[in-house]
JSON list of C-alpha atoms in Angstrom, two decimals:
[
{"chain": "A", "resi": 1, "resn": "UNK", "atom": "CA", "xyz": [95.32, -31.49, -44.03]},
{"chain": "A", "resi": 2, "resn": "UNK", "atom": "CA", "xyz": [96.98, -34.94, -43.26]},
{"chain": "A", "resi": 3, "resn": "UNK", "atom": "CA", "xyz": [95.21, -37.68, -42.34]},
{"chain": "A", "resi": 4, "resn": "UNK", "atom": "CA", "xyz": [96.99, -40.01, -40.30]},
{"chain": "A", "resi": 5, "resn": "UNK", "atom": "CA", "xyz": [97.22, -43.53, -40.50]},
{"chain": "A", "resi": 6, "resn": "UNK", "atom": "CA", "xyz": [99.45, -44.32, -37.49]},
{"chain": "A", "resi": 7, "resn": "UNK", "atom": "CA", "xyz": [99.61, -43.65, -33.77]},
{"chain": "A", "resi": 8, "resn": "UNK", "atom": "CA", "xyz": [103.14, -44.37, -32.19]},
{"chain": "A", "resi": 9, "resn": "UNK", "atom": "CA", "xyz": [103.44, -44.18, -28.41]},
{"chain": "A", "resi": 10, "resn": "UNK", "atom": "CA", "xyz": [106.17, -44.53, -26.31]},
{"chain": "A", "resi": 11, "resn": "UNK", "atom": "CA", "xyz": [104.37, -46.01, -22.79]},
{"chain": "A", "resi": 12, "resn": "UNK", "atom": "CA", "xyz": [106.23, -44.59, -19.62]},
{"chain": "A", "resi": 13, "resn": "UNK", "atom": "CA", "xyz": [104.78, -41.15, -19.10]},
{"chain": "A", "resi": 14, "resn": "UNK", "atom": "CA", "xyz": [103.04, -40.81, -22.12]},
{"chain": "A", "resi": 15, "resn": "UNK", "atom": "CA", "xyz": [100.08, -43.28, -21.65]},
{"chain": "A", "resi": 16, "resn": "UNK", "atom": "CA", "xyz": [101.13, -44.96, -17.94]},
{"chain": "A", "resi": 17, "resn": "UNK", "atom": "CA", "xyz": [101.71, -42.97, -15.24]},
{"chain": "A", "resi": 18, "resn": "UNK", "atom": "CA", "xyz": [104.66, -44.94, -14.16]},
{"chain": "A", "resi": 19, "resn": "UNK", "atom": "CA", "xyz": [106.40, -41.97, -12.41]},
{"chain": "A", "resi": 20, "resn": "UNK", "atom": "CA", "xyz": [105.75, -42.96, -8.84]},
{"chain": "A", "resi": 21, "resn": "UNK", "atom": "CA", "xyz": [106.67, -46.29, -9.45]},
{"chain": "A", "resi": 22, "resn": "UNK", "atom": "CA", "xyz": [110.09, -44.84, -10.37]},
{"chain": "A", "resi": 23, "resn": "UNK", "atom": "CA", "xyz": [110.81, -42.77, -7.92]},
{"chain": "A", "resi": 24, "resn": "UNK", "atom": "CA", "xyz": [109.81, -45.38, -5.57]},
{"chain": "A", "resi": 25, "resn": "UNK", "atom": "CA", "xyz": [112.13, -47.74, -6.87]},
{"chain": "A", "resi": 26, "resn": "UNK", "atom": "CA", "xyz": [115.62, -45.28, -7.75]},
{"chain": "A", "resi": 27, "resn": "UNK", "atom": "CA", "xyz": [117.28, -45.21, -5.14]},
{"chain": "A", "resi": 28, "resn": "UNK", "atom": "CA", "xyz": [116.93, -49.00, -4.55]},
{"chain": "A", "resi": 29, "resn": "UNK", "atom": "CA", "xyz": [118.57, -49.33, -7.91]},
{"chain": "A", "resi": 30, "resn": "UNK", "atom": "CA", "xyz": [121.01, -46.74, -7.22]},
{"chain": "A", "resi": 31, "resn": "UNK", "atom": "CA", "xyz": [122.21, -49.07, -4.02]},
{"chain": "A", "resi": 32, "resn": "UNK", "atom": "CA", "xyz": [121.87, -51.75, -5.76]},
{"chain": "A", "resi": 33, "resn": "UNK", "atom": "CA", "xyz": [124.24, -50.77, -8.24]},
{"chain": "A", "resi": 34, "resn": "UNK", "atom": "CA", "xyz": [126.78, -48.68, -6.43]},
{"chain": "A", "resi": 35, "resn": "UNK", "atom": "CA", "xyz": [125.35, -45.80, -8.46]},
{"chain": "A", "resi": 36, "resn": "UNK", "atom": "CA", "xyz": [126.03, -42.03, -7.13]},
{"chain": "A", "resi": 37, "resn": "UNK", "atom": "CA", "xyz": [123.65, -40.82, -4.74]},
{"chain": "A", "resi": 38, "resn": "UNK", "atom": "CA", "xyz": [120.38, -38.47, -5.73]},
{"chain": "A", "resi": 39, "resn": "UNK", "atom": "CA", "xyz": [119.60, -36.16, -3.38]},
{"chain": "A", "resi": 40, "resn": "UNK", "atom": "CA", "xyz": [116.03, -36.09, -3.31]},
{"chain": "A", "resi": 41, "resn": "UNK", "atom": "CA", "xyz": [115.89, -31.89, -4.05]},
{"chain": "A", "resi": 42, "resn": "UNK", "atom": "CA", "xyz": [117.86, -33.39, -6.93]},
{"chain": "A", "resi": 43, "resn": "UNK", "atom": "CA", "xyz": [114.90, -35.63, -8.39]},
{"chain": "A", "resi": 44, "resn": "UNK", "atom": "CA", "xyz": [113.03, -33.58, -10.39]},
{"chain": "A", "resi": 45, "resn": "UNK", "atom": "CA", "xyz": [115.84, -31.96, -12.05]},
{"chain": "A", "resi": 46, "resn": "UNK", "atom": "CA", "xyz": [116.46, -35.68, -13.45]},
{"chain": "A", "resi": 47, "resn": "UNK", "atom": "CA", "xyz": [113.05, -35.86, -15.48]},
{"chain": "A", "resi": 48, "resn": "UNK", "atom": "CA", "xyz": [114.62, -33.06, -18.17]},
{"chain": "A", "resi": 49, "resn": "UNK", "atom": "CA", "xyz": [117.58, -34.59, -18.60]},
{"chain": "A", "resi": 50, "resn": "UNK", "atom": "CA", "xyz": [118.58, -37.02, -21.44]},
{"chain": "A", "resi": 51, "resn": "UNK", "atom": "CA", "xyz": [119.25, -40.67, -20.79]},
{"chain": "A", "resi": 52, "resn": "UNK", "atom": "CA", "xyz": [123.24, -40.25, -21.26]},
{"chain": "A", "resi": 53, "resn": "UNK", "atom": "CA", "xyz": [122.78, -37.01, -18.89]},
{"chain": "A", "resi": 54, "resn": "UNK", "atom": "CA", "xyz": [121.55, -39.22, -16.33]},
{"chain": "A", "resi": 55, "resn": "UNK", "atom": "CA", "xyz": [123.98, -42.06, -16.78]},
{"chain": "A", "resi": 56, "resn": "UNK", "atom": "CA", "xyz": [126.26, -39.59, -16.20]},
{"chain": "A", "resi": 57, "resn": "UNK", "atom": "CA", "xyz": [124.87, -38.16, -13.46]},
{"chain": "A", "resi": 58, "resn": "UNK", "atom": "CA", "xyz": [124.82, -41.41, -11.77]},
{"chain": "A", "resi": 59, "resn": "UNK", "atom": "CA", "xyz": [127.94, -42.34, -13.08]},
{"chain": "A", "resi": 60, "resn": "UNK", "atom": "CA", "xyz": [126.40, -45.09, -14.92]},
{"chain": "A", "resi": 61, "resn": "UNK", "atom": "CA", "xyz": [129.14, -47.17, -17.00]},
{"chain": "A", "resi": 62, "resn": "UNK", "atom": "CA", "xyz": [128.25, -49.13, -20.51]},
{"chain": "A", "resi": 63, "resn": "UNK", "atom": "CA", "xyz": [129.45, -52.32, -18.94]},
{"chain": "A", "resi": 64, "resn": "UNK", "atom": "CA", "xyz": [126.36, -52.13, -15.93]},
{"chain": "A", "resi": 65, "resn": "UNK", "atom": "CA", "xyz": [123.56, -50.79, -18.36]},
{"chain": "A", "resi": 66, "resn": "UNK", "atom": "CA", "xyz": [122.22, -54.48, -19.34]},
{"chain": "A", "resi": 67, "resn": "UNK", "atom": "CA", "xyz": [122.33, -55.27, -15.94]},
{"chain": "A", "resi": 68, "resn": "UNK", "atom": "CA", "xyz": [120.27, -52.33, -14.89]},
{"chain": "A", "resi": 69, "resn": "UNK", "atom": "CA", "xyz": [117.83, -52.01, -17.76]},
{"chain": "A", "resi": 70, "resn": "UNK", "atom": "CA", "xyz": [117.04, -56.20, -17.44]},
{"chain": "A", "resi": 71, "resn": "UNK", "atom": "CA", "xyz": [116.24, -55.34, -13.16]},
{"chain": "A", "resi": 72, "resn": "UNK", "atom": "CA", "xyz": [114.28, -52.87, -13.83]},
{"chain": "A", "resi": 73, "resn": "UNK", "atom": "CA", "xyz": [112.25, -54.40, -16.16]},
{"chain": "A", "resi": 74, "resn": "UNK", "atom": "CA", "xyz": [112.04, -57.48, -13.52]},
{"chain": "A", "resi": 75, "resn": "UNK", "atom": "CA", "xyz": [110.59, -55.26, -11.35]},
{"chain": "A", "resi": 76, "resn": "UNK", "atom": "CA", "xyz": [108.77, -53.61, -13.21]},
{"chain": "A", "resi": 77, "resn": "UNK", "atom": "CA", "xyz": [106.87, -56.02, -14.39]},
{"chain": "A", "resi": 78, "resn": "UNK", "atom": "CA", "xyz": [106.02, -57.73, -10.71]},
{"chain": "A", "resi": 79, "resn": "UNK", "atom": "CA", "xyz": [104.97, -53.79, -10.29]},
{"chain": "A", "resi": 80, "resn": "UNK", "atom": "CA", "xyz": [102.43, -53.87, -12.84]},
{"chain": "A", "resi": 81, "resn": "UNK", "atom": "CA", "xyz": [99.39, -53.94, -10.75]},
{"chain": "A", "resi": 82, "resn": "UNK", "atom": "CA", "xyz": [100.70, -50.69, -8.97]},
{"chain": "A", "resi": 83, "resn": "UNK", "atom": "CA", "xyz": [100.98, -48.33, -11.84]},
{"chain": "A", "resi": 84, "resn": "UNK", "atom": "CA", "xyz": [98.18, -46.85, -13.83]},
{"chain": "A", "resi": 85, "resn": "UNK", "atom": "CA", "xyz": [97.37, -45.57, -17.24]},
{"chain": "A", "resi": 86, "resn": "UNK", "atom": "CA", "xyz": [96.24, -41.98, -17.44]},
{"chain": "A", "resi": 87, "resn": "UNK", "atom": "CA", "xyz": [92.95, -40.97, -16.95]},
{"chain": "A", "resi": 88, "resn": "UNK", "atom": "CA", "xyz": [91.43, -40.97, -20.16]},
{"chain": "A", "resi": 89, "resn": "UNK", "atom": "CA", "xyz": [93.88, -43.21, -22.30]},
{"chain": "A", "resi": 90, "resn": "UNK", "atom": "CA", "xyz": [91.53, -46.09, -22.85]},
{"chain": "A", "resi": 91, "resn": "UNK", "atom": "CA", "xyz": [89.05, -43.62, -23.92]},
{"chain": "A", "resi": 92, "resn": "UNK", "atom": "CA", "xyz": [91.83, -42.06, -26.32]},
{"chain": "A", "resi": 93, "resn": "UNK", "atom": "CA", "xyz": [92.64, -45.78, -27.53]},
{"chain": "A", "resi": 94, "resn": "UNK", "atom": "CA", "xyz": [89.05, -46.39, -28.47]},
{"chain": "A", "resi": 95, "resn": "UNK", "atom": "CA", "xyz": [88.77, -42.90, -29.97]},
{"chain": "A", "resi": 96, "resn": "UNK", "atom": "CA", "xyz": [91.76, -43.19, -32.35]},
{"chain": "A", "resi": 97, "resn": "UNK", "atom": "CA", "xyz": [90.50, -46.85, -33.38]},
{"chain": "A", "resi": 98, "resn": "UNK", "atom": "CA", "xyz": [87.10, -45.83, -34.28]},
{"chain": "A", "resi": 99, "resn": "UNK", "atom": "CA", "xyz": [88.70, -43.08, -36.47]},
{"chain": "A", "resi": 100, "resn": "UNK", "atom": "CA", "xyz": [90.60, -45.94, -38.48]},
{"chain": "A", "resi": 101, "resn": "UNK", "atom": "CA", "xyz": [94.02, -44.52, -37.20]},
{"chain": "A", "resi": 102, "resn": "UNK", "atom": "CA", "xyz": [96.06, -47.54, -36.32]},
{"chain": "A", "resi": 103, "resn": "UNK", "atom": "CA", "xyz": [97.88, -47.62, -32.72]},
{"chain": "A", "resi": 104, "resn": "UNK", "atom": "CA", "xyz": [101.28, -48.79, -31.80]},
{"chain": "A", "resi": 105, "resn": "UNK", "atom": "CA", "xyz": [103.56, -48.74, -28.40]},
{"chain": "A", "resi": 106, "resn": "UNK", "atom": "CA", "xyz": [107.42, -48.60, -28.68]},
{"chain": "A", "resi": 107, "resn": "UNK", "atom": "CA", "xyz": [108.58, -48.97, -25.63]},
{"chain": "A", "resi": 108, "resn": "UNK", "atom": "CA", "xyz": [111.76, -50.37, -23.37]},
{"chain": "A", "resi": 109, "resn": "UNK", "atom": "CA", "xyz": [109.89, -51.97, -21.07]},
{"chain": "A", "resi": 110, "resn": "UNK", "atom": "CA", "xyz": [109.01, -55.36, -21.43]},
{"chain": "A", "resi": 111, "resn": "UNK", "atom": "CA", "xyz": [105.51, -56.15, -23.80]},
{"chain": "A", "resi": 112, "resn": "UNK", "atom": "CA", "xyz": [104.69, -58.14, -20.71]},
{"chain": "A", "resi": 113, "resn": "UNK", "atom": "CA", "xyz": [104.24, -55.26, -18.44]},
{"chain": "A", "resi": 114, "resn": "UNK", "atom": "CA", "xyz": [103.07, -52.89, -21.04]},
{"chain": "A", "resi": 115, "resn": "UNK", "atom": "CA", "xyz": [100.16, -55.38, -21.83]},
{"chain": "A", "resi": 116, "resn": "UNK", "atom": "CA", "xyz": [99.35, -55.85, -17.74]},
{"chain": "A", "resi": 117, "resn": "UNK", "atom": "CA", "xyz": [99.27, -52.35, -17.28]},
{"chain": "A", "resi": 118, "resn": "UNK", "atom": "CA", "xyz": [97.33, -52.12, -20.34]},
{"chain": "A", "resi": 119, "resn": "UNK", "atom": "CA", "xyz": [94.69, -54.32, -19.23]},
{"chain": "A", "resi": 120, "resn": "UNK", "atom": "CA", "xyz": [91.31, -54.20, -21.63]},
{"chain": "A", "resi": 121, "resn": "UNK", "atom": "CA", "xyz": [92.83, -51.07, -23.37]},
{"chain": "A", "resi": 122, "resn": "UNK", "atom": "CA", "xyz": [95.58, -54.10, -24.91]},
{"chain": "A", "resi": 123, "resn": "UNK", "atom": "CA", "xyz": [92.89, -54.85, -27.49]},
{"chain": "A", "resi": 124, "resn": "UNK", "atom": "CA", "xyz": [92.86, -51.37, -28.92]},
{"chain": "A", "resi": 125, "resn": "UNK", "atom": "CA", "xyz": [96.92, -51.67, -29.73]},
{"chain": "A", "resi": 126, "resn": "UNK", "atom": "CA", "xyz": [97.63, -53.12, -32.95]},
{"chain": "A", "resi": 127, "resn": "UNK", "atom": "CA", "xyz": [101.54, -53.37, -32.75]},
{"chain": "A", "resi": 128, "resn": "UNK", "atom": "CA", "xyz": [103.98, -53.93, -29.82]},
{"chain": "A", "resi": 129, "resn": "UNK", "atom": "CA", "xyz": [106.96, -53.31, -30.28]},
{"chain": "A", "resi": 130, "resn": "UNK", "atom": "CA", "xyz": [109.26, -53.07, -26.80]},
{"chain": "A", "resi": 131, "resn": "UNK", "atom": "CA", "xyz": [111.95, -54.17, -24.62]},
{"chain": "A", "resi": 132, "resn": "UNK", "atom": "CA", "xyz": [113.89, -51.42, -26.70]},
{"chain": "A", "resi": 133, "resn": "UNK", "atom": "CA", "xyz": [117.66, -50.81, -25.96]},
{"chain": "A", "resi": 134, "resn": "UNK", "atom": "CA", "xyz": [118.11, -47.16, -24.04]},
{"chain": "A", "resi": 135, "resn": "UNK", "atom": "CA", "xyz": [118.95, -45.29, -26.90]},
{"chain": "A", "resi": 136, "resn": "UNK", "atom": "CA", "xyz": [117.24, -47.90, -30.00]},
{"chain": "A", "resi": 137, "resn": "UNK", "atom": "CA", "xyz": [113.76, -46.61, -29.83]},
{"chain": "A", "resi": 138, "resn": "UNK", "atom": "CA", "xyz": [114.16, -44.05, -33.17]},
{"chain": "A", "resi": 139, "resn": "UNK", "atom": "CA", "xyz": [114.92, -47.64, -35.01]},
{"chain": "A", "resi": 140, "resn": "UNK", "atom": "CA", "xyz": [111.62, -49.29, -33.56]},
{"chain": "A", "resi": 141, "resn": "UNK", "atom": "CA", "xyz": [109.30, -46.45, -34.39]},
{"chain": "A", "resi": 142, "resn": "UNK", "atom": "CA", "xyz": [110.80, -46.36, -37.50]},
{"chain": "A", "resi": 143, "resn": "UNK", "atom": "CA", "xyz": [110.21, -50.10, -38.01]},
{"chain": "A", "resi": 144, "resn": "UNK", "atom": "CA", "xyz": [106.99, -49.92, -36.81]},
{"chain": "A", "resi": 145, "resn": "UNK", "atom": "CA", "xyz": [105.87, -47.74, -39.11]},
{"chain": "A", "resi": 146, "resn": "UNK", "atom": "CA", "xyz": [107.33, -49.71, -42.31]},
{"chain": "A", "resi": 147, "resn": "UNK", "atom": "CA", "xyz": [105.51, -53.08, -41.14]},
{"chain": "A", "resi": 148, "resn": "UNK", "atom": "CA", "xyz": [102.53, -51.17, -40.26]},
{"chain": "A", "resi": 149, "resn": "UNK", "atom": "CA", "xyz": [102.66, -49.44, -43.94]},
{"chain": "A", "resi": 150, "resn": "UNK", "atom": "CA", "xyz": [102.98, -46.48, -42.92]},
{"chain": "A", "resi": 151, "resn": "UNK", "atom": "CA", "xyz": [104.86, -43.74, -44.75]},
{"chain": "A", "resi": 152, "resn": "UNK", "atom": "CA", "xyz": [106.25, -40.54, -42.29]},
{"chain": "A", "resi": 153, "resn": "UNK", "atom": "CA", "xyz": [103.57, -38.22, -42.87]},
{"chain": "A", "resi": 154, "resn": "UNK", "atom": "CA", "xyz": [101.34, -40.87, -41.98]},
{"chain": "A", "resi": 155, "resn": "UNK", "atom": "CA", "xyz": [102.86, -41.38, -39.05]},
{"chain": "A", "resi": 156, "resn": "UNK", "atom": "CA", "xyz": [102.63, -39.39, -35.34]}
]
C-alpha cells in the first residue's frame, strides 16, 4: 500500500464552497464583459464543461481573459467573508496533518482569498501555491510537489 506524503488541493469546489458566490456574480461578469448571455436553465450545464468549453460558450476571446480572471479575483477576494469551506474540511486538514501527510492548495484564485476563506484552517496548509493561469495549474501541482519533495506516488 502507498503511503502518501502529499495532499494537493485545488480550493474552489473542492475545499470552499464557492459555488454560490459564482453564480451570484456570472452574469455581472458576463455584462461586464459583453460576454454571451446564460440562460439560467443553461447554468448547470456549465459546471461539466471544460474551461475552453466555457470560453467558448461565452464567446470568451484570449485578448479579454487577463482582464476577466484579474476581476474576478478582485471580487473575489472583497467576497471572502461570504463563502465557506465545507463542512468538515478543517477537520480533514487537522486529520491529514496529524497523519504526517503534508497539505498543499493550487489554486487560481488569489493566496489572499484562499487564506481569508481559510481562516484558522490556514495553519494546517503547508504550501500555497495560487493565482494560477486558467489552464497552468498541472505545472503548479507539479511544482509543488518537487519543492515539497515529493515524488508522484507520493503525491494525491
Amino acid at each position: 500500500m502507498t503511503r502518501y506524503r502529499l495532499a494537493i488541493f485545488d480550493f474552489d469546489g473542492t475545499l470552499a464552497d464557492s459555488l454560490p458566490w459564482f453564480r451570484a456574480s456570472f452574469h455581472d461578469m458576463v455584462a461586464r464583459f459583453n460576454l454571451t448571455h446564460v440562460p439560467a436553465e443553461e447554468m448547470e450545464g456549465l459546471r461539466g464543461l471544460s474551461a475552453r468549453e466555457i470560453m467558448a460558450r461565452l464567446n470568451v476571446s484570449k485578448w479579454q481573459l487577463p482582464a476577466i480572471v484579474s476581476d474576478m479575483r478582485k471580487r473575489k477576494l472583497a467576497a471572502a467573508s461570504e463563502i465557506s469551506l465545507f463542512a468538515g474540511t478543517p477537520a480533514m486538514l487537522s486529520d491529514l496533518q496529524r497523519l504526517g501527510i503534508t497539505t498543499a492548495i493550487v489554486s487560481s484564485d488569489s493566496e489572499a482569498s484562499v487564506r481569508q476563506v481559510l481562516g484558522p484552517a490556514t495553519a494546517q496548509i503547508t504550501r500555497f501555491d495560487c493565482g494560477a493561469a486558467v489552464f497552468g495549474k498541472h505545472r503548479k501541482f507539479r511544482r509543488v510537489a518537487r519543492k515539497l519533495g515529493a515524488k508522484p506516488a507520493e503525491t494525491i
